[in-house]
Short mmCIF file of C-alpha atoms in Angstrom, two decimals:
data_model
loop_
_atom_site.label_atom_id
_atom_site.label_comp_id
_atom_site.label_asym_id
_atom_site.label_seq_id
_atom_site.Cartn_x
_atom_site.Cartn_y
_atom_site.Cartn_z
CA MET A 1 40.49 72.64 36.46
CA MET A 2 43.75 73.71 34.81
CA PHE A 3 42.30 77.17 34.07
CA PHE A 4 41.14 77.42 37.70
CA LYS A 5 44.67 76.66 38.94
CA LEU A 6 46.13 79.24 36.58
CA GLN A 7 43.67 81.80 37.93
CA LEU A 8 44.72 80.99 41.48
CA TRP A 9 48.38 81.47 40.60
CA ARG A 10 47.54 84.76 38.92
CA GLU A 11 45.68 85.97 42.02
CA ARG A 12 48.50 84.93 44.32
CA LEU A 13 51.18 86.55 42.20
CA ALA A 14 49.25 89.78 41.58
CA GLY A 15 50.19 91.23 44.96
CA LYS A 16 53.82 90.09 44.94
CA LEU A 17 56.28 92.97 44.80
CA TRP A 18 58.92 90.97 42.92
CA LEU A 19 56.76 89.80 39.99
CA ARG A 20 56.91 92.82 37.69
CA PRO A 21 60.62 93.50 38.37
CA ALA A 22 61.32 89.86 37.50
CA LEU A 23 59.42 90.19 34.20
CA ALA A 24 61.23 93.43 33.44
CA SER A 25 64.54 91.69 34.16
CA LEU A 26 63.67 88.97 31.64
CA PHE A 27 63.08 91.69 29.06
CA ALA A 28 66.51 93.17 29.78
CA LEU A 29 68.19 89.77 29.31
CA ALA A 30 66.24 89.11 26.10
CA MET A 31 67.24 92.52 24.72
CA ALA A 32 70.93 91.84 25.34
CA MET A 33 70.76 88.43 23.67
CA PHE A 34 68.81 89.84 20.73
CA ALA A 35 71.46 92.53 20.20
CA TYR A 36 74.20 89.88 20.12
CA TRP A 37 72.30 87.64 17.70
CA PHE A 38 71.13 90.45 15.40
CA GLY A 39 74.58 92.06 15.36
CA HIS A 40 76.17 88.87 14.06
CA LYS A 41 73.42 88.02 11.60
CA TYR A 42 73.41 91.29 9.68
CA GLU A 43 76.07 93.71 8.50
CA TRP A 44 76.12 97.33 9.74
CA GLU A 45 75.63 99.67 6.75
CA PHE A 46 74.92 103.03 8.38
CA GLY A 47 77.34 105.78 9.37
CA VAL A 48 76.40 105.89 13.07
CA GLU A 49 78.97 104.09 15.20
CA ILE A 50 78.92 103.53 18.97
CA ASP A 51 82.35 102.55 20.21
CA GLU A 52 82.66 100.04 23.02
CA ASP A 53 84.34 102.34 25.56
CA SER A 54 81.63 104.98 25.28
CA LEU A 55 78.87 102.41 25.66
CA VAL A 56 80.61 100.82 28.65
CA ALA A 57 80.88 104.25 30.31
CA LEU A 58 77.17 104.98 29.74
CA LEU A 59 76.09 101.59 31.05
CA SER A 60 78.34 101.95 34.12
CA ILE A 61 76.82 105.31 35.04
CA PHE A 62 73.31 103.99 34.49
CA ALA A 63 73.92 100.83 36.54
CA SER A 64 75.27 102.68 39.59
CA SER A 65 72.50 105.29 39.57
CA MET A 66 69.67 102.76 39.02
CA LEU A 67 70.88 100.57 41.88
CA SER A 68 70.65 103.54 44.27
CA VAL A 69 67.24 104.59 43.01
CA ALA A 70 65.85 101.03 43.10
CA THR A 71 67.08 100.57 46.67
CA PHE A 72 65.48 103.85 47.72
CA THR A 73 62.21 102.88 46.02
CA VAL A 74 62.03 99.53 47.80
CA SER A 75 62.70 101.29 51.11
CA ALA A 76 59.95 103.82 50.40
CA ILE A 77 57.42 101.10 49.57
CA VAL A 78 58.28 99.07 52.66
CA ALA A 79 58.11 102.20 54.85
CA ALA A 80 54.72 103.09 53.34
CA ALA A 81 53.43 99.56 54.03
CA ALA A 82 54.61 99.81 57.64
CA SER A 83 53.01 103.24 58.03
CA VAL A 84 49.72 101.96 56.62
CA ALA A 85 49.79 98.96 58.97
CA ASN A 86 50.20 101.32 61.94
CA SER A 87 47.55 103.84 60.91
CA THR A 88 44.89 101.42 59.64
CA THR A 89 45.17 97.66 60.04
CA TYR A 90 48.19 95.44 59.42
CA ARG A 91 46.27 93.61 56.68
CA ALA A 92 46.10 96.86 54.71
CA SER A 93 49.79 96.55 53.82
CA GLN A 94 48.79 94.26 50.94
CA TYR A 95 47.06 97.23 49.28
CA VAL A 96 50.41 99.08 49.27
CA LEU A 97 52.59 96.15 48.23
CA GLY A 98 50.14 95.33 45.46
CA ASP A 99 49.95 98.91 44.20
CA ALA A 100 50.29 98.75 40.39
CA LYS A 101 52.07 102.07 39.99
CA ALA A 102 54.62 101.30 42.71
CA GLN A 103 55.35 97.94 41.12
CA LEU A 104 55.69 99.55 37.68
CA VAL A 105 58.16 102.14 38.93
CA LEU A 106 60.24 99.53 40.74
CA SER A 107 60.18 97.39 37.59
CA ALA A 108 61.56 100.28 35.54
CA PHE A 109 64.46 100.90 37.91
CA ILE A 110 65.41 97.25 38.36
CA ALA A 111 65.08 96.51 34.64
CA ALA A 112 67.39 99.43 33.85
CA PHE A 113 69.92 98.24 36.42
CA ILE A 114 69.91 94.64 35.20
CA TYR A 115 70.06 95.74 31.56
CA SER A 116 73.13 97.83 32.34
CA ILE A 117 74.87 95.00 34.21
CA VAL A 118 74.07 92.44 31.51
CA GLY A 119 75.21 94.87 28.82
CA LEU A 120 78.51 95.50 30.59
CA LEU A 121 79.23 91.81 31.09
CA SER A 122 78.20 90.97 27.54
CA LEU A 123 80.41 93.65 26.01
CA LYS A 124 83.41 92.37 27.93
CA ALA A 125 82.72 88.70 27.28
CA PHE A 126 81.53 88.75 23.66
CA HIS A 127 82.21 90.64 20.48
CA TYR A 128 79.01 92.47 19.59
CA GLY A 129 80.10 94.33 16.50
CA ASP A 130 78.91 97.77 15.37
CA LEU A 131 75.28 96.75 14.84
CA GLY A 132 75.07 94.85 18.13
CA ARG A 133 76.45 97.81 20.09
CA PHE A 134 73.99 100.13 18.34
CA ILE A 135 71.06 97.90 19.35
CA LEU A 136 72.31 97.85 22.96
CA PHE A 137 72.48 101.65 22.80
CA LEU A 138 68.91 101.85 21.45
CA GLY A 139 67.73 99.59 24.29
CA LEU A 140 69.45 101.92 26.75
CA ILE A 141 67.67 104.93 25.24
CA VAL A 142 64.30 103.18 25.53
CA LEU A 143 64.96 102.35 29.17
CA VAL A 144 66.10 105.91 29.93
CA VAL A 145 62.80 107.27 28.57
CA PHE A 146 60.87 104.61 30.51
CA VAL A 147 62.73 105.43 33.72
CA LEU A 148 62.20 109.18 33.34
CA ILE A 149 58.45 108.76 32.86
CA ALA A 150 58.27 106.32 35.78
CA PHE A 151 60.28 108.63 38.03
CA ILE A 152 58.06 111.63 37.28
CA ASN A 153 54.98 109.57 38.17
CA TRP A 154 56.70 108.18 41.24
CA VAL A 155 57.51 111.59 42.73
CA ASP A 156 53.82 112.42 43.01
CA HIS A 157 52.70 108.91 43.91
CA ALA A 158 55.28 108.43 46.65
CA MET A 159 53.87 111.46 48.50
CA LYS A 160 50.48 109.74 48.74
CA LEU A 161 51.38 106.06 49.02
CA GLY A 162 51.56 105.72 52.81
CA ARG A 163 48.84 108.21 53.71
CA GLN A 164 45.74 106.98 55.48
CA GLU A 165 43.46 108.77 53.03
CA THR A 166 45.05 106.99 50.06
CA THR A 167 44.85 103.63 51.79
CA LEU A 168 41.19 104.10 52.69
CA SER A 169 40.49 104.97 49.07
CA LYS A 170 42.23 101.77 47.93
CA MET A 171 40.37 99.69 50.51
CA THR A 172 37.03 101.16 49.44
CA GLU A 173 37.82 100.60 45.76
CA ALA A 174 38.80 96.99 46.47
CA ALA A 175 35.55 96.46 48.39
CA ILE A 176 33.45 97.86 45.55
CA GLN A 177 35.30 95.79 42.94
CA SER A 178 34.73 92.63 44.98
CA ILE A 179 30.97 93.27 44.85
CA ASN A 180 29.82 92.09 41.45
CA PRO A 181 27.10 89.80 40.03
CA LEU A 182 29.32 86.80 40.76
CA THR A 183 29.85 87.44 44.48
CA VAL A 184 26.37 88.83 45.11
CA ASN A 185 24.69 85.82 43.48
CA ASN A 186 26.58 82.99 45.16
CA LEU A 187 29.19 82.58 42.39
CA GLY A 188 26.43 81.47 40.01
CA ALA A 189 24.93 78.77 42.25
CA ARG A 190 21.56 78.59 43.95
CA ALA A 191 21.25 80.17 47.40
CA TRP A 192 21.21 77.43 50.01
CA ASP A 193 18.16 77.69 52.27
CA GLY A 194 19.83 75.93 55.19
CA GLN A 195 17.93 72.67 54.76
CA ILE A 196 20.08 69.52 54.75
CA PRO A 197 18.73 66.71 52.53
CA SER A 198 17.79 63.52 54.34
CA ASP A 199 19.88 61.43 51.93
CA HIS A 200 23.30 63.04 51.91
CA ALA A 201 27.02 62.48 52.37
CA VAL A 202 29.27 65.01 54.13
CA VAL A 203 32.66 66.04 52.76
CA TYR A 204 35.11 67.67 55.18
CA PHE A 205 38.17 69.81 54.65
CA SER A 206 41.52 68.06 54.78
CA THR A 207 43.55 71.19 55.58
CA PHE A 208 43.49 74.45 57.55
CA GLY A 209 43.22 78.06 56.34
CA TYR A 210 40.71 80.26 54.55
CA VAL A 211 38.66 79.49 51.47
CA THR A 212 39.78 81.85 48.70
CA ALA A 213 38.05 80.54 45.56
CA VAL A 214 35.79 77.78 44.25
CA ASP A 215 35.95 76.24 40.77
CA MET A 216 32.19 76.33 40.19
CA ALA A 217 32.24 75.35 36.51
CA SER A 218 34.30 72.20 37.03
CA LEU A 219 32.34 71.23 40.12
CA ASN A 220 28.99 71.66 38.36
CA THR A 221 30.20 69.44 35.51
CA LYS A 222 31.25 66.73 37.98
CA ALA A 223 27.90 66.94 39.77
CA GLU A 224 26.03 66.73 36.47
CA GLN A 225 27.99 63.65 35.47
CA ALA A 226 27.33 62.03 38.87
CA LYS A 227 23.61 63.04 38.69
CA CYS A 228 23.65 64.66 42.11
CA GLN A 229 23.27 67.98 43.88
CA ILE A 230 26.17 69.54 45.78
CA ILE A 231 25.41 71.96 48.61
CA LEU A 232 28.48 74.08 49.37
CA VAL A 233 28.27 75.12 53.00
CA THR A 234 31.34 77.30 52.62
CA ARG A 235 32.36 80.22 50.39
CA PRO A 236 35.36 82.53 49.86
CA GLY A 237 36.32 84.02 53.20
CA GLU A 238 35.12 81.17 55.40
CA VAL A 239 37.48 79.32 57.73
CA ALA A 240 38.61 75.89 56.59
CA GLU A 241 39.50 73.24 59.17
CA ILE A 242 39.20 69.49 59.30
CA THR A 243 36.01 69.39 61.44
CA THR A 244 34.12 71.79 59.15
CA PRO A 245 32.15 70.38 56.20
CA ILE A 246 32.85 71.65 52.70
CA ALA A 247 29.62 70.37 51.20
CA TYR A 248 26.74 67.93 51.32
CA ILE A 249 26.31 65.57 48.37
CA SER A 250 22.81 64.32 47.65
CA PRO A 251 22.11 61.49 47.13
CA ALA A 252 24.83 59.93 49.27
CA SER A 253 25.31 57.10 46.75
CA ALA A 254 26.88 59.61 44.30
CA ALA A 255 29.67 60.50 46.73
CA ASP A 256 32.35 58.21 45.38
CA GLU A 257 36.07 58.73 45.93
CA ALA A 258 36.57 60.52 42.60
CA LEU A 259 33.83 63.08 43.27
CA ILE A 260 35.07 63.76 46.81
CA LYS A 261 38.60 64.31 45.50
CA ALA A 262 37.32 66.64 42.77
CA LEU A 263 35.27 68.56 45.33
CA ARG A 264 38.26 69.14 47.59
CA GLU A 265 40.45 70.17 44.65
CA SER A 266 37.79 72.64 43.49
CA VAL A 267 37.91 74.59 46.77
CA ALA A 268 41.11 76.63 47.08
CA VAL A 269 42.43 77.14 50.61
CA SER A 270 45.14 79.63 51.58
CA SER A 271 46.73 80.90 54.77
CA ARG A 272 45.06 84.31 54.38
CA ARG A 273 41.90 85.75 52.88
CA GLN A 274 41.94 87.32 49.41
CA ILE A 275 40.27 90.60 48.48
CA THR A 276 38.92 89.71 45.03
CA LEU A 277 36.00 87.39 45.90
CA ASP A 278 35.56 88.26 49.57
CA PRO A 279 33.47 91.43 50.13
CA ARG A 280 33.18 90.74 53.85
CA TYR A 281 36.96 90.75 54.21
CA ASN A 282 37.18 94.18 52.59
CA LEU A 283 34.44 95.53 54.85
CA ILE A 284 36.18 94.08 57.91
CA ASN A 285 39.43 95.82 56.94
CA LEU A 286 37.58 99.15 56.83
CA THR A 287 35.87 98.40 60.13
CA GLU A 288 39.14 97.50 61.86
CA THR A 289 40.59 100.81 60.74
CA ALA A 290 37.62 102.66 62.23
CA ASP A 291 37.88 100.59 65.40
CA LYS A 292 41.59 101.38 65.69
CA ALA A 293 40.88 105.11 65.29
CA LEU A 294 38.45 104.86 68.23
CA SER A 295 41.05 103.36 70.58
CA PRO A 296 42.03 105.60 73.54
CA GLY A 297 45.63 105.79 72.34
CA ILE A 298 44.63 107.27 68.96
CA ASN A 299 41.28 108.92 69.78
CA ASP A 300 40.36 109.90 66.22
CA PRO A 301 36.56 109.73 65.89
CA GLY A 302 36.70 111.76 62.66
CA THR A 303 38.35 108.84 60.85
CA ALA A 304 35.70 106.45 62.18
CA ILE A 305 32.94 108.76 60.94
CA ASN A 306 34.59 108.97 57.52
CA ILE A 307 34.78 105.17 57.32
CA LEU A 308 31.10 104.86 58.21
CA ASN A 309 30.35 106.96 55.13
CA LEU A 310 32.64 104.77 53.00
CA GLN A 311 30.93 101.62 54.24
CA LEU A 312 27.55 103.11 53.35
CA LYS A 313 28.85 103.64 49.80
CA VAL A 314 30.05 100.02 49.60
CA LEU A 315 26.79 98.55 50.93
CA ALA A 316 24.75 100.77 48.61
CA HIS A 317 26.73 99.26 45.74
CA TRP A 318 25.86 95.77 47.00
CA ILE A 319 22.15 96.63 47.02
CA ALA A 320 22.37 98.15 43.53
CA VAL A 321 24.11 95.06 42.09
CA LYS A 322 21.62 92.77 43.82
CA ARG A 323 18.70 94.62 42.26
CA GLU A 324 20.26 94.70 38.80
CA THR A 325 20.82 90.95 38.84
CA ALA A 326 17.61 89.94 40.63
CA ASP A 327 16.25 88.21 37.51
CA GLN A 328 19.54 86.58 36.59
CA ALA A 329 19.20 82.86 35.91
CA VAL A 330 21.13 80.36 38.01
CA GLU A 331 24.22 79.37 36.02
CA TYR A 332 25.13 76.19 37.89
CA GLN A 333 21.97 74.14 38.32
CA HIS A 334 23.61 71.32 40.28
CA LEU A 335 25.20 73.56 42.91
CA SER A 336 23.88 75.44 45.93
CA MET A 337 25.99 77.74 48.10
CA LEU A 338 25.78 79.38 51.49
CA PRO A 339 24.75 82.98 50.66
CA ILE A 340 26.10 86.17 52.22
CA SER A 341 23.32 87.69 54.31
CA ALA A 342 22.58 91.34 55.05
CA ASP A 343 22.98 90.58 58.78
CA GLU A 344 26.57 89.48 58.18
CA LEU A 345 27.39 92.55 56.09
CA ILE A 346 25.83 94.95 58.59
CA THR A 347 27.50 93.27 61.58
CA ASP A 348 30.90 93.22 59.87
CA SER A 349 30.58 96.89 58.97
CA PHE A 350 29.14 98.43 62.12
CA GLY A 351 29.31 96.00 65.05
CA PRO A 352 32.81 96.95 66.31
CA VAL A 353 32.15 100.68 65.76
CA ALA A 354 28.91 100.46 67.74
CA ARG A 355 30.79 98.77 70.57
CA ASP A 356 33.99 100.85 70.74
CA GLY A 357 32.42 104.15 69.71
CA ALA A 358 29.54 103.82 72.13
CA GLY A 359 30.86 106.53 74.44
CA ILE A 360 31.29 109.14 71.67
CA LEU A 361 28.12 110.99 70.75
CA GLU A 362 29.16 112.13 67.26
CA VAL A 363 30.07 108.58 66.25
CA ASN A 364 26.71 107.31 67.50
CA ILE A 365 24.84 110.00 65.60
CA ARG A 366 26.63 109.21 62.33
CA LEU A 367 26.13 105.48 62.84
CA GLN A 368 22.38 105.90 63.32
CA LYS A 369 22.13 108.10 60.23
CA VAL A 370 24.05 105.59 58.12
CA LEU A 371 21.74 102.80 59.29
CA GLN A 372 18.73 104.96 58.46
CA ALA A 373 20.15 105.58 54.98
CA LEU A 374 20.43 101.83 54.43
CA ALA A 375 16.82 101.40 55.54
CA ARG A 376 15.68 104.05 53.05
CA MET A 377 17.16 102.08 50.16
CA GLY A 378 14.13 99.82 50.27
CA GLU A 379 15.79 96.41 50.54
CA PRO A 380 13.76 94.53 53.19
CA GLU A 381 16.64 92.33 54.34
CA PHE A 382 18.96 95.33 54.80
CA LYS A 383 16.24 97.36 56.50
CA GLN A 384 15.67 94.61 59.04
CA ALA A 385 19.40 94.15 59.67
CA ALA A 386 19.95 97.91 59.98
CA GLN A 387 17.10 98.21 62.47
CA ALA A 388 18.53 95.37 64.59
CA MET A 389 21.96 97.03 64.57
CA SER A 390 20.39 100.37 65.52
CA VAL A 391 18.82 98.79 68.61
CA VAL A 392 22.13 97.21 69.63
CA ALA A 393 24.00 100.50 69.12
CA LEU A 394 21.48 102.38 71.25
CA GLU A 395 21.72 99.81 74.06
CA VAL A 396 25.51 99.98 74.16
CA ALA A 397 25.55 103.78 73.89
CA ASN A 398 23.05 104.10 76.74
CA ALA A 399 25.46 102.18 78.96
CA MET A 400 28.56 104.13 77.89
CA LEU A 401 27.45 107.75 77.47
CA VAL A 402 28.20 109.74 80.60
CA SER A 403 25.84 112.65 80.05
CA GLU A 404 22.15 112.13 80.75
CA SER A 405 21.23 114.72 78.12
CA GLN A 406 23.19 112.78 75.48
CA ARG A 407 21.44 109.55 76.45
CA LYS A 408 18.09 111.28 75.92
CA TYR A 409 19.17 112.99 72.70
CA LEU A 410 20.44 109.94 70.82
CA PRO A 411 17.09 108.03 70.70
CA ARG A 412 15.54 111.07 69.02
CA ILE A 413 18.09 110.72 66.24
CA ALA A 414 17.34 107.02 65.86
CA ILE A 415 13.72 107.49 64.75
CA ALA A 416 11.50 104.53 64.03
CA PHE A 417 12.68 102.69 60.93
CA ASP A 418 9.11 102.10 59.77
CA GLN A 419 8.84 105.86 59.25
CA GLN A 420 11.82 105.96 56.90
CA PRO A 421 10.75 106.86 53.34
CA VAL A 422 12.05 104.61 50.58
CA VAL A 423 14.40 106.40 48.19
CA GLU A 424 15.07 105.20 44.63
CA LEU A 425 18.65 103.99 44.54
CA THR A 426 20.82 105.09 41.63
CA GLU A 427 24.49 104.42 40.91
#
């Protein structure tokens, strides 16, 4: 349970813009204290001498310049996040704020600024000695090199940070990374078949929000000790509210107060969905971007078509992972979980595009071809879901397309799915 809580804190802090600068600031403070301690512990025996006035002048110049650069960098990151929110979806700003390179660059600038300020104050307040001043100077040299490398990387990265193309690439990468043997196979539990045991106790949420993670290992151990089966009717990404059940415990006699408390503590709830264990959330973010591009105010069907191709790539990865792990043994024998179905993935990916792109022929054509590609991958569940979505898309397009010739042309594109040849899927 303790490890699970540490993992949750790590996930929550990973996207925080202040975390790496704070760690870099701690390094700057530690370096200043080390220089003071080392300078008093050992005698200086070398000929190199850094006088206090020269070091103060260097640190003053560095502090003033780093403050300006750090302020500009924060402004650039915030502006990029705002631009991304306007061009894609407002939830995409987390991909910018959590960008590792942007955080690293900001860390370098802030660390250099804090190191300079701490060095200046320390030199005026304490007697460092020749060796202590030399160590402070060496720390300054290290930070100068670090800042120069970071700045060179930042110049190129800042040009791409707020662009829609870069954001779509990050969103697609996040979606692919969230699809792994763990998320595809119900976090290691059995797939719940929807049947509720006759002898069961229901456990409800005690808070509101979204499920972000489940401590499967701890929960399986508790269920094993209680000699029961726990059916989790939720999963990462699902809404949590006090009238929604978390799980069914069978038999009901095993549902004592300790087990119910452990069950609630094992399901993490947050105010917003997380991208790491929630593939549907990542697909929805892509879909909302496509849907926004199809709005009359933007009118950018090309972006929607591009996102349809990206979603095909993501769903193909899901199918590939599912096939690779088809024979994987169930890790948690006492747990069952609500599985993610192909219908949910297909609807999340293409439902809004089929609705809001219904009046645009080129979007309809690309949508039908993407659905056909999914059918050719030979996964029966995906083929059935793709066929159902194709029918819905045709119905909506028939009502929205103005031209009679377009209404006759589109069904010829959407050929019968039973005629689609199965293609061997490779990564």
